PDB file of C-alpha atoms in Angstrom:
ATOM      1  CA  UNK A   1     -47.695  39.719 -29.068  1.00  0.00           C
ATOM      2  CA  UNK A   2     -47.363  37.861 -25.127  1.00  0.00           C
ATOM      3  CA  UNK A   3     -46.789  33.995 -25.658  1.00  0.00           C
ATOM      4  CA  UNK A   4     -49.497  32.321 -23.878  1.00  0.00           C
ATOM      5  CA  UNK A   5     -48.663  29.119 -22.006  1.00  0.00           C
ATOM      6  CA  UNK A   6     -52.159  26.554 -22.043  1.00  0.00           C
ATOM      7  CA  UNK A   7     -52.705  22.821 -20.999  1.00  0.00           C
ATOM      8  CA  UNK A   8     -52.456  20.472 -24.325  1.00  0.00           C
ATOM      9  CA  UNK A   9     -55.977  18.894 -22.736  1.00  0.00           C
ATOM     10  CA  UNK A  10     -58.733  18.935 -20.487  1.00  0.00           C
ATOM     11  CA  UNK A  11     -61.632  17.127 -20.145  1.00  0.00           C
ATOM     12  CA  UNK A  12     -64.993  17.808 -18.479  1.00  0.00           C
ATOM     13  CA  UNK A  13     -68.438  16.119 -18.355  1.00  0.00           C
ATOM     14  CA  UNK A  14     -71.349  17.007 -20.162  1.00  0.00           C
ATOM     15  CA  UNK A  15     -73.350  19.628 -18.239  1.00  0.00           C
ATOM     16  CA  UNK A  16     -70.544  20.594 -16.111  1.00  0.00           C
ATOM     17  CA  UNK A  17     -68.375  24.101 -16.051  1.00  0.00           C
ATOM     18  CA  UNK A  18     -65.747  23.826 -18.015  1.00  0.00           C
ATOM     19  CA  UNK A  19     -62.668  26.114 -16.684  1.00  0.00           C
ATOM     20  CA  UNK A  20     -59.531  26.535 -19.298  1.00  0.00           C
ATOM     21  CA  UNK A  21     -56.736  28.004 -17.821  1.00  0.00           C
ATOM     22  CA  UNK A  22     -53.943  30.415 -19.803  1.00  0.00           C
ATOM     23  CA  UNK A  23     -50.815  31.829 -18.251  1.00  0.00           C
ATOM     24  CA  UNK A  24     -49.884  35.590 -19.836  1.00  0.00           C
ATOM     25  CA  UNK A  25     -47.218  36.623 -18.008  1.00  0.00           C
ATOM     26  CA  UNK A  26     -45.525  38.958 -19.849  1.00  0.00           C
ATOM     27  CA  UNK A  27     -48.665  40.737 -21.302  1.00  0.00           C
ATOM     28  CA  UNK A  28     -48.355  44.300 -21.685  1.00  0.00           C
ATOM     29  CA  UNK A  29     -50.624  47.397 -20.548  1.00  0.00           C
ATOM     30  CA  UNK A  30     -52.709  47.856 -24.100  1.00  0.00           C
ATOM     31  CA  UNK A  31     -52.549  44.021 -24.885  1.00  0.00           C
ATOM     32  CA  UNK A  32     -56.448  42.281 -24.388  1.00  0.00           C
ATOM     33  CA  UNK A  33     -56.762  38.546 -23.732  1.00  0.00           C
ATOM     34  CA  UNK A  34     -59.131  37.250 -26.966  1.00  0.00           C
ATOM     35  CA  UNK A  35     -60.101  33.398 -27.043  1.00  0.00           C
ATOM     36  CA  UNK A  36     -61.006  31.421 -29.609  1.00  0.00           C
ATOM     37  CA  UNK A  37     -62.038  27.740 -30.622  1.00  0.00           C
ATOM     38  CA  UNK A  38     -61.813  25.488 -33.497  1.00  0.00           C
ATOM     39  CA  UNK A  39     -64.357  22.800 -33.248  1.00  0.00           C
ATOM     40  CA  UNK A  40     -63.106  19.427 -35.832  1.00  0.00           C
ATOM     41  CA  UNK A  41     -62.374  20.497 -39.605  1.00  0.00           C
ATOM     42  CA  UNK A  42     -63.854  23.924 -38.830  1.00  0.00           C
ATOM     43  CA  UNK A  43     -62.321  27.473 -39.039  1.00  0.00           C
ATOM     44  CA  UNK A  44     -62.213  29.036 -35.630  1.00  0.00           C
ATOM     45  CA  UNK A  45     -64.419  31.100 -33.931  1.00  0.00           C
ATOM     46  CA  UNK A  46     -64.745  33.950 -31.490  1.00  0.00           C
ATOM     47  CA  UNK A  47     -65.847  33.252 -28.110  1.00  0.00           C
ATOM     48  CA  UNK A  48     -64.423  36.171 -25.839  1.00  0.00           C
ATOM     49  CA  UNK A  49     -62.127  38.915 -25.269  1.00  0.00           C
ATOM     50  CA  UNK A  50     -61.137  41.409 -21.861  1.00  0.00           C
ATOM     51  CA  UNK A  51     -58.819  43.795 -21.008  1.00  0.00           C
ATOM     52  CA  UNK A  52     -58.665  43.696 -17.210  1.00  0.00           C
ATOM     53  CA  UNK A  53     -62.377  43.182 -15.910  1.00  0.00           C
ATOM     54  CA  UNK A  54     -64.521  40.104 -16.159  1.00  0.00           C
ATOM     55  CA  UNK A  55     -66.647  39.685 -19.172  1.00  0.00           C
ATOM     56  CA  UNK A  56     -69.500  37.287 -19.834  1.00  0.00           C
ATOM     57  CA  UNK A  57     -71.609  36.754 -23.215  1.00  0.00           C
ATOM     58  CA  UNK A  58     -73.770  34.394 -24.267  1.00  0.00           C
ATOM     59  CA  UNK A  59     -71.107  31.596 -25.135  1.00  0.00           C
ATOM     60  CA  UNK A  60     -68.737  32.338 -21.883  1.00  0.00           C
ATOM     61  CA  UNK A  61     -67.015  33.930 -18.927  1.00  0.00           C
ATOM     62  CA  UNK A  62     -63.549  35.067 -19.119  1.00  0.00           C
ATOM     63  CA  UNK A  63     -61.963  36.082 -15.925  1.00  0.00           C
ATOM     64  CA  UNK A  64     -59.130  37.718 -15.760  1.00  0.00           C
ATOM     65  CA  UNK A  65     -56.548  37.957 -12.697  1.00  0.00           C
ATOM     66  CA  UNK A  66     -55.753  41.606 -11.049  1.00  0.00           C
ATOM     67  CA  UNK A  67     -52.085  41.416 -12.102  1.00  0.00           C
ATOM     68  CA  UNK A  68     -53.324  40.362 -15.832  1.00  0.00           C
ATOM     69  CA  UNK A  69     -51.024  37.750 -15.389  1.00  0.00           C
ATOM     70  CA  UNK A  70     -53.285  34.544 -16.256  1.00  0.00           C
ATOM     71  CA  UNK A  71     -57.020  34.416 -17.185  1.00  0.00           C
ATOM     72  CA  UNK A  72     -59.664  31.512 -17.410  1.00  0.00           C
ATOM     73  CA  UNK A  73     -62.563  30.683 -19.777  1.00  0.00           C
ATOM     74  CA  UNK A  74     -65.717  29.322 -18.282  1.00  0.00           C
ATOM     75  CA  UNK A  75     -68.292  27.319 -20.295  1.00  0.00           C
ATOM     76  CA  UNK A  76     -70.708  27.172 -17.571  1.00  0.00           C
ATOM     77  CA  UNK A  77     -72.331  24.081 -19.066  1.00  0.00           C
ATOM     78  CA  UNK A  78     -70.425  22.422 -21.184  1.00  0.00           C
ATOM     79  CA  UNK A  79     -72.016  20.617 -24.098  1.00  0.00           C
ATOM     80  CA  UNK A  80     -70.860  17.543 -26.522  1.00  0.00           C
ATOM     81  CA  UNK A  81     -70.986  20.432 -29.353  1.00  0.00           C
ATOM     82  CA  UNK A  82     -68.027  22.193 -26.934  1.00  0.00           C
ATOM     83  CA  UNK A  83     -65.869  19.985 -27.855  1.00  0.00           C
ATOM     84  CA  UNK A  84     -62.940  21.732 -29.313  1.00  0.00           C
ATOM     85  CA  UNK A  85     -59.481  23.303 -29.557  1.00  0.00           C
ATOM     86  CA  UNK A  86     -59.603  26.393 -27.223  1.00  0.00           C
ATOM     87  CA  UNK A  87     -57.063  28.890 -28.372  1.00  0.00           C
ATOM     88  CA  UNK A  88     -55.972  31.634 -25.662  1.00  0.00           C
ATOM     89  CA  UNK A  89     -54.332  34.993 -27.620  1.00  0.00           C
ATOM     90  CA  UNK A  90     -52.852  38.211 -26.594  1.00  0.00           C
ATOM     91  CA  UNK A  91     -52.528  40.702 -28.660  1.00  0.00           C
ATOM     92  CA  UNK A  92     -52.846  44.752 -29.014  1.00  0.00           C
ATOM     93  CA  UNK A  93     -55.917  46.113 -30.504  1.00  0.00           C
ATOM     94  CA  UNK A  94     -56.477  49.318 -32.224  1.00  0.00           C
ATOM     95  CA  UNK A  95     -54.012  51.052 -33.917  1.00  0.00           C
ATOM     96  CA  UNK A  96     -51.906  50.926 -36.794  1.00  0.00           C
ATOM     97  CA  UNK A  97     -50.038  48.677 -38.494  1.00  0.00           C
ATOM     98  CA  UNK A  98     -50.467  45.536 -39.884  1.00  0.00           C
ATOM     99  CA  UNK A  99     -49.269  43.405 -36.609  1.00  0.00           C
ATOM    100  CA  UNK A 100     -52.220  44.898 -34.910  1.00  0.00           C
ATOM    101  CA  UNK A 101     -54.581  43.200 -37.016  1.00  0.00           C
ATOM    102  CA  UNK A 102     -53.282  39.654 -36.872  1.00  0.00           C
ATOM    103  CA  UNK A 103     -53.834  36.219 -34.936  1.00  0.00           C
ATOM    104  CA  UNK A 104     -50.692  34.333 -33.362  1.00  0.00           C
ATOM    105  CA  UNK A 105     -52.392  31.125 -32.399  1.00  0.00           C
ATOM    106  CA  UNK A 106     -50.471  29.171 -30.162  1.00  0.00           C
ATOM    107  CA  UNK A 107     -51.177  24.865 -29.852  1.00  0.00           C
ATOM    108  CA  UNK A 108     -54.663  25.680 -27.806  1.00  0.00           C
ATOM    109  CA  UNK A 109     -55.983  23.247 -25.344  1.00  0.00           C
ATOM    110  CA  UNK A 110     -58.133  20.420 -26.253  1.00  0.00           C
ATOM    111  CA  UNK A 111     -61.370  20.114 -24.712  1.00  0.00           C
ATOM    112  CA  UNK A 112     -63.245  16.956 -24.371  1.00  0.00           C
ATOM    113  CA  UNK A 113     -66.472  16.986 -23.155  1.00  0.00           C
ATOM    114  CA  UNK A 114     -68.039  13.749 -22.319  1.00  0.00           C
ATOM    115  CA  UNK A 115     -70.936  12.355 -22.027  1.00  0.00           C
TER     116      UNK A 115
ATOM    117  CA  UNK B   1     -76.222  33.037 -45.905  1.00  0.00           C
ATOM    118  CA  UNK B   2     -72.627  32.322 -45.445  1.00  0.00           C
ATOM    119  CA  UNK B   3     -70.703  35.024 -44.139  1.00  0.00           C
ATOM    120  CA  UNK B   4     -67.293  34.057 -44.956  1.00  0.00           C
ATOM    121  CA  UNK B   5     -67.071  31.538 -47.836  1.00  0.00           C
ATOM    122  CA  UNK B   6     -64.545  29.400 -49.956  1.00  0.00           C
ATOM    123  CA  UNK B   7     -64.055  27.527 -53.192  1.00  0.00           C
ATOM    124  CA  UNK B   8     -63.004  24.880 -53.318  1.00  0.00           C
ATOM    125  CA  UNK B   9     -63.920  22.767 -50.253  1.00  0.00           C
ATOM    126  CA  UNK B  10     -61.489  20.322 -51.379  1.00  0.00           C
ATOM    127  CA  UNK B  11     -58.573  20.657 -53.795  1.00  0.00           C
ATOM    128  CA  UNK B  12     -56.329  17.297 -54.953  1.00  0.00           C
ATOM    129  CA  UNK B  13     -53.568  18.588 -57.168  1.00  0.00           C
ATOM    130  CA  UNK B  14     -49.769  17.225 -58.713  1.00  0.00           C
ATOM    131  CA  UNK B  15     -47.005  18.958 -58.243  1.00  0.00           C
ATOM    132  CA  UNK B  16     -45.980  21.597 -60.351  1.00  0.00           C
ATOM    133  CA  UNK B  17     -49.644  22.648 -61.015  1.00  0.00           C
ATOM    134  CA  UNK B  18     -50.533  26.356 -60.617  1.00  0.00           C
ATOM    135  CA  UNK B  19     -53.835  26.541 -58.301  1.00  0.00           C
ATOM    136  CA  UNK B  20     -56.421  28.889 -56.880  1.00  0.00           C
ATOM    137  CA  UNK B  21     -58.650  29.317 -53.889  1.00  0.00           C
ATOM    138  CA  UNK B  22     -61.252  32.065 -53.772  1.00  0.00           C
ATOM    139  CA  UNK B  23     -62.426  33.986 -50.564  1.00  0.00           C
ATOM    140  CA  UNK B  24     -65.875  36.071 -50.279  1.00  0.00           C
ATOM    141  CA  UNK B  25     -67.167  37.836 -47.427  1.00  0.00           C
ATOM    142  CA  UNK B  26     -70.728  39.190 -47.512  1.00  0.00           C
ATOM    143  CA  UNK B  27     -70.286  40.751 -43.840  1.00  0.00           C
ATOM    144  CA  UNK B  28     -69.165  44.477 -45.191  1.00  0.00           C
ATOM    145  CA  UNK B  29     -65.238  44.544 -43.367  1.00  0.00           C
ATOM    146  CA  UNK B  30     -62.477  45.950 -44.700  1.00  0.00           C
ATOM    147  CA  UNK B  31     -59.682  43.484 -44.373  1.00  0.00           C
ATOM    148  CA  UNK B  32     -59.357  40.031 -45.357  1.00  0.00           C
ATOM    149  CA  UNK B  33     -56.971  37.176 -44.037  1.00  0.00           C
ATOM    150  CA  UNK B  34     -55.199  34.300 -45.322  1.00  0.00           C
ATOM    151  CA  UNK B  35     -54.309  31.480 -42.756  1.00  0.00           C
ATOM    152  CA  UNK B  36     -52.316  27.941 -43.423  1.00  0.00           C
ATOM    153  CA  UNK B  37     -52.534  25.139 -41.094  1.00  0.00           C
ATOM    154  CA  UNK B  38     -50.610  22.403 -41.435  1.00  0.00           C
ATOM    155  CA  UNK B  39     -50.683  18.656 -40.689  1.00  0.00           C
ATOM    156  CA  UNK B  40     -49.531  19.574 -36.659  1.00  0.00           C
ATOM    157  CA  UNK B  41     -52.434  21.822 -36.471  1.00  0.00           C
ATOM    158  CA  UNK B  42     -50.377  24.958 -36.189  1.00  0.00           C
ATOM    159  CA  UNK B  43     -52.534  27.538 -37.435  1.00  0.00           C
ATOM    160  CA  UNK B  44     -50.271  30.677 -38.806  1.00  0.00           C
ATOM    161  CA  UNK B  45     -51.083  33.761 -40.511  1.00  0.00           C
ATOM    162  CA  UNK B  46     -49.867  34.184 -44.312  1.00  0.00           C
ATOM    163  CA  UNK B  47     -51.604  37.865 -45.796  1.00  0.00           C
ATOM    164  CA  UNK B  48     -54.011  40.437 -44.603  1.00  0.00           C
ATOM    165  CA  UNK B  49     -55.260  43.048 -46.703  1.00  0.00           C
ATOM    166  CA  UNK B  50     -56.624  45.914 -45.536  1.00  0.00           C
ATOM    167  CA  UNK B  51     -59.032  47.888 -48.176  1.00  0.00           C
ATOM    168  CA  UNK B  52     -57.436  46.205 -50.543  1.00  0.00           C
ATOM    169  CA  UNK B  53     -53.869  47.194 -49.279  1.00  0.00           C
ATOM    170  CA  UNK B  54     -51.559  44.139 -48.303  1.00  0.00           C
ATOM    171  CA  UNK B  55     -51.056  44.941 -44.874  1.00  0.00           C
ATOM    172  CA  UNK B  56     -49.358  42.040 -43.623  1.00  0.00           C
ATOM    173  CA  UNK B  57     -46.817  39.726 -45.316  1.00  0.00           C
ATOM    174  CA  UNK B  58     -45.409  36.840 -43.289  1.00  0.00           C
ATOM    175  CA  UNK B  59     -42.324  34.766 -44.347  1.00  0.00           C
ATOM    176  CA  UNK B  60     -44.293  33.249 -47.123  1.00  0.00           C
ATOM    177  CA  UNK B  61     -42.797  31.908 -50.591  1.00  0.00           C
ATOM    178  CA  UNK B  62     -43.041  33.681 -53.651  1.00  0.00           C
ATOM    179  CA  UNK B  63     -45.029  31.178 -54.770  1.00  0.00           C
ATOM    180  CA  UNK B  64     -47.913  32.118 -52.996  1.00  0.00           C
ATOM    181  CA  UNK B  65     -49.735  35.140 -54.425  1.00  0.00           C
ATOM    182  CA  UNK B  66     -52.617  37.056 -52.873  1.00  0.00           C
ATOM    183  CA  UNK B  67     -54.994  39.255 -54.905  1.00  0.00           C
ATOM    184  CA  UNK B  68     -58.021  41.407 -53.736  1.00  0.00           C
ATOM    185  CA  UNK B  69     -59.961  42.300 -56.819  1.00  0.00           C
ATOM    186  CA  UNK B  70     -62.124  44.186 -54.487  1.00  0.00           C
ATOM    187  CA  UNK B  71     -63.283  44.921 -50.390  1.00  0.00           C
ATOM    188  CA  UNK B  72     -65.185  41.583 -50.216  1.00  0.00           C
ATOM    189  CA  UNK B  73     -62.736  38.884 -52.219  1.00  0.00           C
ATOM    190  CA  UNK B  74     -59.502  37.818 -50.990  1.00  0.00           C
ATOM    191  CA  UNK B  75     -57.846  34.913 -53.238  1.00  0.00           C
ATOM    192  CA  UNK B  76     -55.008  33.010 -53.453  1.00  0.00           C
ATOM    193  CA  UNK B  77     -52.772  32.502 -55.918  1.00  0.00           C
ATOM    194  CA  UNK B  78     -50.094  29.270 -55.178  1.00  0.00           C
ATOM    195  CA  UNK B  79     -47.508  28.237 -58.183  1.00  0.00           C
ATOM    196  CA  UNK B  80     -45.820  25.134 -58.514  1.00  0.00           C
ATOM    197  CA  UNK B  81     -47.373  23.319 -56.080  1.00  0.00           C
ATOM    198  CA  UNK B  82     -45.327  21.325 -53.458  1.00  0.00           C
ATOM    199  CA  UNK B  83     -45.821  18.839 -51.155  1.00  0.00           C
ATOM    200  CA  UNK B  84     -44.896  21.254 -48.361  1.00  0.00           C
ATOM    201  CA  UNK B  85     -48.361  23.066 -49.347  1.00  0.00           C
ATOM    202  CA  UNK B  86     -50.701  20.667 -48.330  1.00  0.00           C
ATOM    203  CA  UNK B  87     -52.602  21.753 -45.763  1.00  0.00           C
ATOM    204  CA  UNK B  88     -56.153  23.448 -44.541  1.00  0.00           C
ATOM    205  CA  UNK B  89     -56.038  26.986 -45.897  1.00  0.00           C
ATOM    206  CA  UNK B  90     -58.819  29.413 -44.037  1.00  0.00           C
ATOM    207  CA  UNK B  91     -60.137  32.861 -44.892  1.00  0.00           C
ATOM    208  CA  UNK B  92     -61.171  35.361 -42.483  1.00  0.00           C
ATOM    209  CA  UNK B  93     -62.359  38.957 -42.487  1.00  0.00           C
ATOM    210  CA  UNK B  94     -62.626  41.659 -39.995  1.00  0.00           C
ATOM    211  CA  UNK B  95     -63.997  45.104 -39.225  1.00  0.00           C
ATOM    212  CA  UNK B  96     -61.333  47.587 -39.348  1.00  0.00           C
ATOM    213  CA  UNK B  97     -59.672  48.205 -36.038  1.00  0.00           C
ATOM    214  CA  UNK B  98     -60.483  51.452 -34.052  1.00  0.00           C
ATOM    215  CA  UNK B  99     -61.551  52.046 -30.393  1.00  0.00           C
ATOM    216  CA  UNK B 100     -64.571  50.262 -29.415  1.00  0.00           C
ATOM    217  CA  UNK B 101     -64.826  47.576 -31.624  1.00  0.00           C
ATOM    218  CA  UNK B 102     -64.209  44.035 -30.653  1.00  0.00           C
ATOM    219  CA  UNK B 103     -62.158  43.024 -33.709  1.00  0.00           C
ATOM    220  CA  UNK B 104     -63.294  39.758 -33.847  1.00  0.00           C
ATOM    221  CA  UNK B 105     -62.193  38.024 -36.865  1.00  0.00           C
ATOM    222  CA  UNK B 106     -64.480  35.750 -39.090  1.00  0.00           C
ATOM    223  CA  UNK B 107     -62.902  32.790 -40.407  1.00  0.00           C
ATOM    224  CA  UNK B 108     -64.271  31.003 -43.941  1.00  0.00           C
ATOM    225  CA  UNK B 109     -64.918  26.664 -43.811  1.00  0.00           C
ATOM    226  CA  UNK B 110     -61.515  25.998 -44.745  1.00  0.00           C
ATOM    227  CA  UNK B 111     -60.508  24.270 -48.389  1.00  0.00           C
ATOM    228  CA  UNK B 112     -58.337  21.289 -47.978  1.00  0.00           C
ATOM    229  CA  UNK B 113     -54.953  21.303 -50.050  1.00  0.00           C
ATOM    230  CA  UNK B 114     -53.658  18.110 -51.235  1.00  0.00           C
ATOM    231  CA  UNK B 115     -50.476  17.507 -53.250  1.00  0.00           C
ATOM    232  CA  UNK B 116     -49.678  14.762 -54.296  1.00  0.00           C
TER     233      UNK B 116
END
């Protein structure tokens, strides 16, 4: 899997967008961008994932550069209950083998969201 | 209802003791994950099992032993504890990969190992 390259911290006020950057350079062709968070004492949890276009959900906005290089989550109104460790992972999907299925998780960047 | 679940929560052990933790997943996938994450918050991958096939096997002791009685249980198995092994152990399950599906893995509360 790509090593991803994320601040240690960020912080952003309550009710603002919250943009989390991650630097991918050496990504390859079939490898998809997937974030994750780990709020306090909690197991992580999905948020996202893209190949190469844009995608929003209910929880976020991932955008993606053209040369797949970097990408950046969007809360677009952070919340207290954001506050968390946002984890930014590359890795191939679909597929055999057993490295397909697995998680490297890298140190993430903590979010603060104040009040 | 608790998708991915644990027992124990919390587990304060010696040494030398033998230990479990149990993982259940009421969400239907077909392979289940061990993860260890240690005092620096490093969060690494130990097992997978796949349909009850040990798909992955990272550089983990001997002493820790996986077993998946069936689809929807994952445990683990640690002997002679250390004080190395204390640390937040999580469960999670997925789908099984294949084209379309978003692969998203589930992970359990965590149980919090302690040896002392």
């Amino acid at each position: 899997d790509a090593k991803t390259t994320q601040p240690p911290s960020m912080d952003c006020a309550e009710g603002r967008a919250a943009n989390l950057p991650c630097n991918h350079s050496t990504i390859s062709g079939n490898e998809y961008v997937y974030w994750y968070r780990q709020i306090h004492s909690q197991g992580p949890q999905y948020i996202i994932h893209g190949l190469k276009n844009n995608e929003t959900n209910e929880m976020a906005s991932l955008i993606i550069t053209e040369d797949r290089k970097s990408s950046t989550l969007i809360l677009p109104h952070a919340t207290l209950r954001d506050t968390a460790v946002y984890y930014c992972i590359v890795r191939l999907r679909g597929g055999s083998g057993g490295s397909n299925y697995k998680l490297t998780f890298g140190k993430g960047t903590l979010l603060t969201v104040n009040p | 209802d608790t998708a991915v679940s644990q027992t124990p929560k919390y587990l304060v052990t010696q040494m030398g003791n033998d230990k479990s933790i149990k993982c259940e997943q009421n969400l239907g996938h077909d392979t289940m994950y061990w993860y260890k994450q240690d005092s620096k918050k490093f969060l690494k991958i130990m097992f997978s099992y796949n349909n009850k096939e040990l798909i992955i096997n990272e550089t983990v002791p001997n002493r820790f032993s996986p077993k998946s009685p069936d689809k929807a249980h994952l445990n683990l198995h640690i002997n002679s504890l250390e004080l190395g092994d204390s640390a937040v152990y999580f469960c999670a399950s997925s789908p099984a990969l294949g084209a379309g599906e978003r692969n998203e893995q589930f992970f359990g509360p965590g149980t919090r190992l302690t040896v002392l």
